[in-house]
Amino acid sequence: MALRNGLYIRQGETITYTCGADGVKYGDVVVVGTIIGIAATDGQKDDVISLDVVGVFQLAKANVAITKGAQVYYSTENKNITTTATDNILAGVAWSDAITSDTSVDVKINS
C-alpha cells in the first residue's frame, strides 16, 4: 500500500519526552531539538511524559526589557527567556510587555 501524503496524525499540542538522568519537574522548560516544551507533569529518569508545545506560558526571564510581539529565546545556560538569539533556542513570541525588573514574561511558545 502506498503512503498517503498529508495523512492527519494529531493536533500536535503535545510531544512525548523521555526524561534524562536529572528528571523533569512540572512546568520545566525542556528543549527538544529546535523547539521548547513545557513539562505537563513530573518525571523521573526514563519516564515518558508529555510536553506542551503550543500555548502561552509565564516563563522566567533575564534582566532585560521585552516588548510584546518580540521574538524571544530560551537560554539553556541561565534557564530563562531573553532577547539574545546567539547560542539560545527560539522560544516564541512575547505575549506581554515586561520591564527589566520583572522576573517573568508571557510567551506564546514555538511561534
Short mmCIF file of C-alpha atoms in Angstrom, two decimals, residues 37-109:
data_model
loop_
_atom_site.label_atom_id
_atom_site.label_comp_id
_atom_site.label_asym_id
_atom_site.label_seq_id
_atom_site.Cartn_x
_atom_site.Cartn_y
_atom_site.Cartn_z
CA GLY A 37 8.19 22.21 25.55
CA ILE A 38 6.71 22.77 28.99
CA ALA A 39 6.54 19.69 31.21
CA ALA A 40 2.90 18.78 31.87
CA THR A 41 3.90 16.56 34.82
CA ASP A 42 6.89 15.48 36.91
CA GLY A 43 9.05 12.68 35.55
CA GLN A 44 11.96 10.62 36.83
CA LYS A 45 14.84 9.16 34.81
CA ASP A 46 13.50 7.18 31.81
CA ASP A 47 9.85 8.19 32.43
CA VAL A 48 7.96 9.16 29.28
CA ILE A 49 5.99 12.37 29.85
CA SER A 50 4.06 14.89 27.76
CA LEU A 51 5.40 18.32 26.98
CA ASP A 52 3.07 21.13 25.92
CA VAL A 53 4.44 22.66 22.72
CA VAL A 54 1.72 25.23 22.00
CA GLY A 55 0.11 27.85 24.18
CA VAL A 56 1.01 30.90 26.23
CA PHE A 57 3.10 30.31 29.35
CA GLN A 58 4.52 32.57 32.04
CA LEU A 59 8.27 31.95 31.99
CA ALA A 60 11.23 33.25 33.99
CA LYS A 61 13.11 35.97 32.14
CA ALA A 62 16.54 37.56 32.08
CA ASN A 63 17.15 41.05 33.45
CA VAL A 64 16.06 42.72 30.17
CA ALA A 65 13.04 44.65 28.94
CA ILE A 66 10.87 42.71 26.49
CA THR A 67 8.25 44.18 24.17
CA LYS A 68 5.01 42.36 23.38
CA GLY A 69 5.32 40.71 19.96
CA ALA A 70 9.11 40.42 20.06
CA GLN A 71 10.80 37.13 19.27
CA VAL A 72 12.28 35.70 22.45
CA TYR A 73 14.79 32.95 23.13
CA TYR A 74 15.43 30.36 25.82
CA SER A 75 18.85 30.34 27.44
CA THR A 76 19.73 26.77 28.38
CA GLU A 77 22.64 28.15 30.42
CA ASN A 78 20.58 30.59 32.52
CA LYS A 79 17.24 28.73 32.21
CA ASN A 80 15.29 31.86 31.31
CA ILE A 81 13.84 33.89 28.45
CA THR A 82 15.99 36.52 26.80
CA THR A 83 16.05 38.70 23.69
CA THR A 84 19.51 37.40 22.71
CA ALA A 85 19.43 34.94 19.82
CA THR A 86 23.11 33.92 19.88
CA ASP A 87 23.64 30.48 21.49
CA ASN A 88 19.95 30.30 22.54
CA ILE A 89 16.83 28.44 21.31
CA LEU A 90 13.94 30.35 19.72
CA ALA A 91 11.20 30.11 22.35
CA GLY A 92 8.43 32.01 20.59
CA VAL A 93 6.83 35.43 20.82
CA ALA A 94 6.42 37.66 23.87
CA TRP A 95 2.68 37.80 24.65
CA SER A 96 3.11 40.64 27.13
CA ASP A 97 5.41 43.57 27.79
CA ALA A 98 7.93 43.12 30.60
CA ILE A 99 10.16 45.76 32.13
CA THR A 100 13.74 44.98 33.12
CA SER A 101 12.90 44.35 36.78
CA ASP A 102 10.07 41.89 36.00
CA THR A 103 11.01 38.30 36.77
CA SER A 104 8.74 36.69 34.17
CA VAL A 105 7.11 37.26 30.80
CA ASP A 106 4.20 35.60 29.00
CA VAL A 107 5.41 33.70 25.91
CA LYS A 108 3.45 32.07 23.10
CA ILE A 109 5.84 29.20 22.63
#
